[in-house]
CSV table of C-alpha atoms in Angstrom, one decimal:
chain,number,residue,atom,x,y,z
A,1,MET,CA,100.6,131.8,77.6
A,2,TRP,CA,103.6,129.4,79.1
A,3,ALA,CA,105.7,132.4,79.7
A,4,SER,CA,102.8,134.1,81.8
A,5,ALA,CA,102.5,130.8,83.8
A,6,THR,CA,106.2,130.4,84.3
A,7,PHE,CA,106.5,133.8,85.8
A,8,PHE,CA,103.5,133.6,88.3
A,9,LYS,CA,105.2,130.4,89.4
A,10,VAL,CA,108.7,131.9,90.0
A,11,VAL,CA,106.9,134.8,91.7
A,12,ALA,CA,104.7,132.6,94.0
A,13,LEU,CA,108.1,130.6,94.9
A,14,ALA,CA,109.5,134.2,96.0
A,15,VAL,CA,106.6,135.2,98.2
A,16,LEU,CA,106.6,131.8,99.9
A,17,PHE,CA,110.4,132.3,100.6
A,18,ASP,CA,109.9,135.6,102.0
A,19,GLY,CA,111.9,135.9,104.6
A,20,ALA,CA,114.9,138.3,106.1
A,21,LEU,CA,118.4,137.7,105.7
A,22,SER,CA,119.9,135.9,109.0
A,23,SER,CA,123.6,135.3,108.7
A,24,ALA,CA,124.9,132.0,110.1
A,25,VAL,CA,126.2,133.9,113.2
A,26,THR,CA,123.1,136.1,114.0
A,27,ALA,CA,123.1,139.3,115.8
A,28,PRO,CA,120.4,140.9,117.9
A,29,VAL,CA,117.6,142.5,115.8
A,30,SER,CA,116.2,145.6,117.0
A,31,ALA,CA,112.9,146.9,115.7
A,32,THR,CA,112.7,149.9,113.6
A,33,PRO,CA,109.9,152.0,114.1
A,34,VAL,CA,107.6,152.5,110.8
A,35,ALA,CA,105.8,155.4,110.0
A,36,VAL,CA,101.9,154.7,109.6
A,37,ASP,CA,99.6,156.6,107.4
A,38,THR,CA,96.9,157.7,109.4
A,39,ASP,CA,95.0,160.0,107.3
A,40,GLY,CA,94.4,157.4,104.6
A,41,SER,CA,96.1,159.2,101.6
A,42,GLY,CA,98.5,156.5,100.9
A,43,GLY,CA,99.0,152.8,100.7
A,44,GLY,CA,95.3,152.3,99.2
A,45,ASN,CA,96.5,151.1,95.8
A,46,PHE,CA,96.5,147.3,96.2
A,47,VAL,CA,98.1,146.7,92.7
A,48,VAL,CA,101.0,149.0,93.9
A,49,GLN,CA,101.1,147.3,97.4
A,50,MET,CA,101.1,144.1,95.6
A,51,PHE,CA,104.2,144.5,93.2
A,52,GLY,CA,106.0,146.1,95.9
A,53,TYR,CA,105.7,143.1,98.2
A,54,VAL,CA,106.3,140.9,95.3
A,55,LYS,CA,109.5,143.0,94.4
A,56,ASP,CA,110.7,142.8,98.1
A,57,SER,CA,110.2,139.0,98.2
A,58,LEU,CA,112.0,138.5,95.0
A,59,VAL,CA,115.0,140.9,96.3
A,60,ARG,CA,115.3,138.7,99.5
A,61,THR,CA,115.1,135.2,97.8
A,62,VAL,CA,118.0,136.5,95.7
A,63,ASP,CA,120.1,137.7,98.5
A,64,GLY,CA,119.4,134.9,100.6
A,65,THR,CA,120.4,132.6,97.7
A,66,LYS,CA,123.8,134.7,97.4
A,67,GLU,CA,124.3,134.6,100.9
A,68,MET,CA,123.5,130.4,101.4
A,69,TRP,CA,126.5,130.2,98.5
A,70,ALA,CA,128.9,132.6,100.4
A,71,ASN,CA,128.3,130.7,103.7
A,72,HIS,CA,128.9,127.5,101.7
A,73,GLY,CA,132.2,128.9,100.4
A,74,ARG,CA,133.2,129.8,104.0
A,75,CYS,CA,132.4,126.4,105.2
A,76,LYS,CA,134.8,125.1,102.3
A,77,GLN,CA,137.7,127.4,103.6
A,78,ILE,CA,137.0,126.4,107.3
A,79,ARG,CA,137.4,122.7,106.2
A,80,VAL,CA,140.5,123.2,104.7
A,81,LYS,CA,142.0,124.4,107.7
A,82,GLN,CA,140.6,121.3,109.4
A,83,LYS,CA,141.9,119.1,106.8
A,84,GLU,CA,145.4,120.8,107.1
A,85,TYR,CA,145.5,120.0,110.7
A,86,ARG,CA,144.7,116.4,110.3
A,87,GLU,CA,147.2,116.0,107.9
A,88,LYS,CA,149.8,117.2,110.6
A,89,LEU,CA,148.5,115.0,113.2
A,90,GLN,CA,148.6,112.3,110.9
A,91,LYS,CA,152.3,112.4,110.3
A,92,GLN,CA,152.8,113.0,113.9
A,93,TRP,CA,151.0,109.7,114.8
A,94,GLU,CA,152.6,107.9,112.0
A,95,PHE,CA,156.0,109.0,113.8
A,96,GLU,CA,155.1,108.1,117.3
A,97,GLU,CA,152.6,105.1,117.0
A,98,LYS,CA,153.7,102.9,114.2
A,99,GLY,CA,151.5,100.3,115.1
A,100,LEU,CA,148.2,101.8,113.8
A,101,THR,CA,146.4,100.2,110.9
A,102,PRO,CA,145.3,102.7,108.0
A,103,LYS,CA,141.6,102.0,109.3
A,104,GLU,CA,142.4,103.0,112.8
A,105,MET,CA,144.2,105.8,111.7
A,106,ARG,CA,141.1,107.1,109.6
A,107,GLN,CA,139.0,106.3,112.5
A,108,ARG,CA,140.8,108.7,114.7
A,109,LEU,CA,141.3,111.5,112.4
A,110,SER,CA,137.6,111.4,111.7
A,111,LYS,CA,136.8,112.4,115.3
A,112,VAL,CA,139.2,115.2,115.2
A,113,ASN,CA,137.9,118.7,114.7
A,114,GLY,CA,140.8,120.9,115.7
A,115,GLY,CA,142.8,123.3,114.0
A,116,ILE,CA,139.8,126.0,114.2
A,117,THR,CA,138.3,128.2,116.7
A,118,TYR,CA,134.8,127.7,118.1
A,119,ASP,CA,133.2,130.4,116.3
A,120,GLU,CA,134.4,128.6,113.1
A,121,PHE,CA,133.1,125.2,114.5
A,122,VAL,CA,129.6,126.6,115.2
A,123,PHE,CA,129.5,128.0,111.8
A,124,LEU,CA,130.3,124.9,110.3
A,125,VAL,CA,127.4,123.2,112.4
A,126,LYS,CA,125.0,125.6,111.3
A,127,GLY,CA,126.0,125.4,107.5
A,128,LYS,CA,125.4,121.8,107.9
A,129,GLU,CA,122.1,122.0,109.5
A,130,ASP,CA,121.2,124.8,106.7
A,131,ARG,CA,122.0,122.5,103.9
A,132,GLY,CA,119.9,119.4,105.5
A,133,LYS,CA,117.3,121.9,105.4
A,134,LEU,CA,117.6,122.8,101.6
A,135,MET,CA,117.9,119.0,100.7
A,136,ASN,CA,114.6,118.6,102.6
A,137,MET,CA,113.0,121.2,100.8
A,138,VAL,CA,114.3,120.1,97.5
A,139,PHE,CA,112.9,116.5,98.4
A,140,LEU,CA,109.4,118.1,99.5
A,141,MET,CA,109.3,120.2,96.3
A,142,TRP,CA,109.7,117.1,94.2
A,143,GLY,CA,107.8,114.5,96.3
A,144,ALA,CA,104.9,116.5,97.6
A,145,PRO,CA,104.8,119.9,95.6
A,146,ARG,CA,101.2,120.5,96.8
A,147,PHE,CA,101.9,120.1,100.4
A,148,PHE,CA,105.0,122.2,99.9
A,149,PRO,CA,103.1,126.0,100.1
A,150,TYR,CA,101.4,124.7,103.4
A,151,ALA,CA,104.5,123.6,105.0
A,152,LEU,CA,106.1,127.0,104.4
A,153,MET,CA,103.2,128.6,105.8
A,154,PHE,CA,102.5,126.7,109.0
A,155,TYR,CA,106.0,125.5,109.4
A,156,PRO,CA,108.6,128.1,108.3
A,157,GLU,CA,111.4,126.2,110.6
A,158,ILE,CA,112.0,124.0,107.4
A,159,LEU,CA,113.6,127.3,105.9
A,160,PRO,CA,117.5,127.5,105.9
A,161,GLY,CA,118.8,130.2,107.8
A,162,PRO,CA,119.5,132.7,105.0
A,163,PHE,CA,115.5,132.7,104.2
A,164,ALA,CA,114.4,132.4,107.8
A,165,PRO,CA,111.1,134.7,108.2
A,166,LEU,CA,111.4,138.5,109.5
A,167,PRO,CA,111.3,138.6,113.3
A,168,ASP,CA,108.4,139.8,115.3
A,169,ALA,CA,108.7,143.5,115.0
A,170,SER,CA,105.4,144.1,117.2
A,171,GLY,CA,107.9,144.8,120.1
A,172,LYS,CA,105.6,142.8,122.6
A,173,GLU,CA,108.7,140.3,123.6
A,174,SER,CA,112.1,139.4,122.5
A,175,LYS,CA,113.3,136.0,120.6
A,176,LEU,CA,114.4,135.2,124.2
A,177,GLN,CA,111.2,135.9,125.9
A,178,LYS,CA,109.1,134.2,123.2
A,179,LEU,CA,111.4,131.1,123.7
A,180,SER,CA,111.2,131.2,127.5
A,181,ARG,CA,107.1,131.7,127.3
A,182,GLU,CA,106.9,129.1,125.0
A,183,ARG,CA,108.9,126.4,126.9
A,184,THR,CA,107.3,127.0,130.0
A,185,HIS,CA,103.7,126.3,128.3
A,186,ALA,CA,105.5,123.0,126.8
A,187,VAL,CA,106.6,122.0,130.6
A,188,ILE,CA,102.8,122.7,131.8
A,189,ARG,CA,101.5,120.6,129.0
A,190,THR,CA,104.0,117.9,129.5
A,191,MET,CA,103.3,117.7,133.3
A,192,LEU,CA,99.6,117.7,132.8
A,193,ALA,CA,99.8,114.8,130.1
A,194,ILE,CA,101.9,112.8,132.7
A,195,GLU,CA,99.5,113.0,135.4
A,196,THR,CA,96.8,112.2,133.1
A,197,GLU,CA,98.3,109.2,131.9
A,198,ALA,CA,99.2,108.2,135.3
A,199,ARG,CA,95.6,108.5,136.7
A,200,SER,CA,93.3,107.9,133.5
A,201,VAL,CA,92.6,105.1,131.2
A,202,PRO,CA,92.7,105.9,127.6
A,203,ALA,CA,89.3,105.7,125.6
A,204,LEU,CA,90.6,103.1,123.2
A,205,ALA,CA,92.4,101.1,126.2
A,206,LYS,CA,89.1,100.5,127.7
A,207,LEU,CA,88.0,98.6,124.7
A,208,ASN,CA,90.8,95.8,125.0
A,209,ILE,CA,89.8,93.6,127.5
A,210,PHE,CA,93.0,91.5,127.2
A,211,GLY,CA,95.2,94.6,127.9
A,212,LYS,CA,94.2,95.7,131.3
A,213,LYS,CA,97.3,94.7,133.1
A,214,LYS,CA,99.7,95.9,130.5
A,215,GLN,CA,97.6,99.0,130.9
A,216,ALA,CA,98.0,99.3,134.6
A,217,ARG,CA,101.5,98.9,134.3
A,218,GLN,CA,102.1,101.6,132.1
A,219,MET,CA,100.0,103.6,134.5
A,220,ASP,CA,102.2,102.7,137.3
A,221,ASN,CA,105.3,103.7,135.4
A,222,MET,CA,103.8,107.2,134.4
A,223,ASP,CA,103.0,107.8,138.1
A,224,SER,CA,106.5,106.5,139.3
A,225,LEU,CA,107.9,109.0,136.7
A,226,GLY,CA,105.9,111.8,137.8
A,227,LYS,CA,106.8,111.5,141.4
A,228,THR,CA,110.7,111.2,140.4
A,229,ILE,CA,110.3,114.4,138.5
A,230,SER,CA,108.4,115.9,141.7
A,231,GLN,CA,111.3,114.7,143.6
A,232,ILE,CA,114.0,116.0,141.7
A,233,MET,CA,112.3,119.7,141.4
A,234,VAL,CA,112.2,119.9,145.3
A,235,THR,CA,115.6,118.8,146.1
A,236,PRO,CA,118.7,120.9,145.7
A,237,GLY,CA,121.4,119.9,143.1
A,238,GLY,CA,118.5,118.9,140.8
A,239,GLY,CA,120.8,118.0,137.9
A,240,ALA,CA,123.0,115.5,139.3
A,241,LEU,CA,120.0,114.0,141.2
A,242,ALA,CA,118.6,113.4,138.0
A,243,MET,CA,121.5,111.8,136.3
A,244,ASN,CA,122.2,109.6,139.7
A,245,THR,CA,118.1,108.6,139.5
A,246,MET,CA,118.5,107.5,135.7
A,247,GLU,CA,122.1,105.8,136.3
A,248,ASP,CA,120.2,102.4,135.5
A,249,VAL,CA,119.3,103.3,132.2
A,250,LEU,CA,122.1,105.6,131.3
A,251,TYR,CA,124.7,103.2,131.7
A,252,SER,CA,125.2,99.7,130.5
A,253,PRO,CA,127.9,96.8,130.8
A,254,GLY,CA,127.2,96.0,126.9
A,255,LYS,CA,127.0,98.3,124.0
A,256,ILE,CA,123.9,100.7,123.8
A,257,THR,CA,121.3,99.1,121.4
A,258,ARG,CA,120.0,101.0,118.5
A,259,ALA,CA,116.4,101.5,120.1
A,260,GLN,CA,117.9,102.9,123.1
A,261,GLU,CA,120.0,105.5,121.1
A,262,ARG,CA,117.1,106.3,119.2
A,263,LEU,CA,115.0,107.1,122.2
A,264,VAL,CA,112.3,104.6,121.2
A,265,LYS,CA,111.1,103.7,124.9
A,266,VAL,CA,110.8,107.4,126.1
A,267,PRO,CA,107.2,108.4,126.8
A,268,LYS,CA,105.5,109.8,124.1
A,269,CYS,CA,104.3,113.0,126.4
A,270,ILE,CA,107.9,113.3,127.1
A,271,THR,CA,109.2,113.2,123.2
A,272,ASN,CA,106.0,116.0,122.4
A,273,GLY,CA,107.2,118.2,125.4
A,274,ILE,CA,110.9,118.3,124.4
A,275,MET,CA,109.9,118.6,120.7
A,276,ALA,CA,107.8,121.6,121.4
A,277,ALA,CA,110.6,123.2,123.7
A,278,ILE,CA,113.1,122.7,120.8
A,279,ASP,CA,110.8,123.8,118.0
A,280,GLY,CA,108.2,125.6,119.2
A,281,PRO,CA,104.3,125.0,118.7
A,282,ASN,CA,103.3,124.7,115.1
A,283,ALA,CA,100.3,123.1,113.7
A,284,PHE,CA,102.3,119.9,112.1
A,285,GLN,CA,103.0,118.5,115.7
A,286,SER,CA,99.8,117.5,116.2
A,287,PHE,CA,100.0,114.8,113.7
A,288,MET,CA,103.3,114.0,113.2
A,289,PRO,CA,104.5,110.7,113.8
A,290,GLN,CA,106.5,109.8,116.9
A,291,PHE,CA,109.3,108.5,114.6
A,292,MET,CA,109.7,111.9,113.1
A,293,LYS,CA,109.5,113.8,116.3
A,294,ARG,CA,112.3,111.4,117.8
A,295,GLY,CA,114.2,112.2,114.4
A,296,GLN,CA,114.3,115.8,115.1
A,297,ILE,CA,114.9,115.8,118.6
A,298,LEU,CA,118.0,113.2,117.7
A,299,ASN,CA,119.3,115.7,115.1
A,300,HIS,CA,119.3,118.6,117.8
A,301,ILE,CA,121.1,116.5,120.4
A,302,GLN,CA,123.6,115.2,117.7
A,303,LYS,CA,124.5,119.0,117.0
A,304,LEU,CA,124.8,119.6,120.8
A,305,ASN,CA,126.9,116.2,121.1
A,306,ASP,CA,129.5,117.8,118.3
A,307,ILE,CA,129.6,121.1,120.0
A,308,ASP,CA,130.2,119.7,123.4
A,309,ASN,CA,133.0,117.3,122.3
A,310,PHE,CA,134.7,120.2,120.6
A,311,LEU,CA,134.4,122.3,123.9
A,312,ILE,CA,136.0,119.4,125.8
A,313,ASP,CA,138.3,118.0,123.1
A,314,GLU,CA,139.9,121.4,122.3
A,315,GLY,CA,139.8,122.7,125.7
A,316,VAL,CA,137.8,125.7,124.9
A,317,ASP,CA,137.9,128.3,127.9
A,318,LEU,CA,134.3,129.2,128.4
A,319,ASP,CA,135.1,132.7,129.8
A,320,SER,CA,136.4,133.4,126.3
A,321,LEU,CA,132.8,132.7,124.8
A,322,SER,CA,131.2,136.2,124.2
A,323,THR,CA,127.7,137.1,125.5
A,324,ALA,CA,126.0,136.1,122.2
A,325,ARG,CA,127.8,132.9,122.1
A,326,LEU,CA,126.8,131.9,125.5
A,327,LEU,CA,123.3,132.8,125.0
A,328,GLU,CA,123.2,130.9,121.9
A,329,ALA,CA,124.8,127.8,123.8
A,330,CYS,CA,122.4,128.0,126.8
A,331,SER,CA,119.2,128.4,124.4
A,332,ASP,CA,120.2,125.3,122.6
A,333,ARG,CA,120.6,123.3,125.8
A,334,MET,CA,117.5,124.8,127.1
A,335,ILE,CA,119.2,126.5,130.0
A,336,GLY,CA,117.9,129.4,131.6
A,337,GLY,CA,116.3,132.4,130.2
A,338,PRO,CA,115.8,136.1,130.1
A,339,GLY,CA,117.6,138.0,132.9
A,340,GLN,CA,120.7,135.6,132.9
A,341,ASN,CA,124.0,137.3,133.2
A,342,ASP,CA,127.5,135.8,131.9
A,343,GLU,CA,128.6,134.2,135.0
A,344,GLU,CA,125.3,132.2,135.5
A,345,MET,CA,125.3,131.0,132.0
A,346,ARG,CA,128.8,129.9,132.2
A,347,GLU,CA,128.3,128.2,135.3
A,348,HIS,CA,125.2,126.1,133.9
A,349,LEU,CA,127.1,125.3,130.9
A,350,LYS,CA,130.2,124.1,133.0
A,351,ASN,CA,127.6,121.7,135.2
A,352,TRP,CA,126.0,120.7,131.4
A,353,LEU,CA,129.3,119.8,130.4
A,354,ASN,CA,130.2,118.0,133.6
A,355,LEU,CA,127.1,115.9,134.0
A,356,GLY,CA,126.7,115.1,130.1
A,357,VAL,CA,130.3,114.5,129.1
A,358,ILE,CA,133.1,114.7,131.5
A,359,GLN,CA,131.9,112.5,134.2
A,360,PRO,CA,130.4,109.8,131.8
A,361,ALA,CA,133.5,109.5,130.0
A,362,GLN,CA,135.5,109.2,133.0
A,363,ARG,CA,133.4,106.7,134.3
A,364,CYS,CA,133.1,104.4,131.1
A,365,LYS,CA,136.9,104.6,130.9
A,366,GLU,CA,137.5,103.2,134.3
A,367,THR,CA,134.7,100.6,134.2
A,368,GLY,CA,134.2,99.7,130.9
A,369,GLU,CA,130.7,100.6,130.8
A,370,PHE,CA,128.6,102.3,128.2
A,371,PHE,CA,126.8,105.5,128.3
A,372,ASN,CA,123.7,106.5,126.5
A,373,TYR,CA,124.5,110.0,125.5
A,374,ASN,CA,121.2,110.7,123.7
A,375,LEU,CA,118.9,110.0,126.6
A,376,ALA,CA,121.3,111.8,129.0
A,377,LYS,CA,121.3,115.2,126.8
A,378,MET,CA,117.4,114.7,126.5
A,379,ALA,CA,117.2,114.3,130.4
A,380,LEU,CA,119.2,117.2,130.9
A,381,MET,CA,117.4,119.5,128.6
A,382,GLY,CA,114.1,118.5,130.3
A,383,PHE,CA,115.6,119.3,133.6
A,384,TYR,CA,116.8,122.7,132.6
A,385,CYS,CA,113.7,123.4,130.6
A,386,VAL,CA,111.7,122.7,134.1
A,387,SER,CA,114.2,125.0,136.0
A,388,GLY,CA,113.8,127.7,133.5
A,389,ALA,CA,109.9,127.5,133.5
A,390,ARG,CA,110.1,127.8,137.5
A,391,ASP,CA,112.3,130.8,137.3
A,392,ASP,CA,111.4,134.0,138.7
A,393,ARG,CA,112.5,135.9,135.5
A,394,SER,CA,110.5,133.5,133.3
A,395,ALA,CA,108.4,135.4,130.4
A,396,SER,CA,105.1,133.4,131.4
A,397,TYR,CA,104.0,135.6,133.9
A,398,LEU,CA,100.7,133.5,134.7
A,399,SER,CA,102.5,130.5,135.5
A,400,ARG,CA,105.1,132.5,137.9
A,401,SER,CA,101.9,133.9,139.9
A,402,MET,CA,100.6,130.0,140.0
A,403,TYR,CA,104.0,129.0,141.6
A,404,LEU,CA,103.8,131.9,144.1
A,405,GLY,CA,101.6,130.2,146.1
A,406,GLN,CA,97.9,131.4,147.0
A,407,ALA,CA,97.1,134.0,149.9
A,408,LYS,CA,94.9,132.9,152.4
A,409,LEU,CA,91.0,133.3,151.4
A,410,GLU,CA,88.7,135.2,153.6
């Protein structure tokens, strides 16, 4: 009896992990036509179909485990190259700068990611992300085992890359088109939420007779935010304008506080919109606490900060990046959408690095100010997400029709 129960538990876990093997460096997936039995003679045996599905799930789970272990081995090899490069730098700095203390030396070396290529660094970042997801899954299985199957069912993004779900083979839209459509919808919902919060008093706030002034200030702030967004959208060079408009909150004469770094004061509607744009719509977002949403956004921003710093510090030539790498980099930053060519993506990526890394670093070096990189990257993602939604090539065709304007009624 115990052996039978154990077997079915293993089978259930394999089915839950059912997903395609997507390597850390993903390649475009093309849908393969599947023959459909139209005469009804085959595929009628439910038991055979069930065991076939379980067999495929077990094979994919085993293969995914092997791939994750292989990815871990490659990450170790890449980190060995990084370690050797840091050791060479340490010897050079010990000879040239003899005044450095061991602590200062360790701090400087910890920020060095050289000695490897851009592809290898991206592989390391993805490996770190997959390991984090794996640890979260283990914690969830241990801490909330009854909740775990529902998490896999409604939120498959928690799975590491090698266990990612199969792509949609319906042929209705590509992955890039799906992202464009979902992000356009997120933009529209966020705009509507900003207008609602600026004009309508929440039902619970009406019951608080002592908080009318505070509620009025919040509504005025949301109205000001909405008008600022509208002004940025109709003004050429919107990215630079957005950074200039937020200059007072991005730069500070003193150190950036933890609350500022954690984006605590960002309006909830903006947090919800960015979260939906990053992760796509899912059932958990409606009741997920705000601090968890901010945590996921910050994890994404930290990944972008690491890659941006590598591109700048190592002097990576953007012209050397392949189309796949450009698509990946721009998609992570909410830049553009379907139909972009390589030159457009490189230009947008250069503007991102200039506005979010190069100019702030230069100003901080000259003035001694501090810069809130997390808030800046969040603002830039929001700006490019809105720009992508307004692009004529956006995959959301109904919203495009709305933007075209209305013909004269007769």
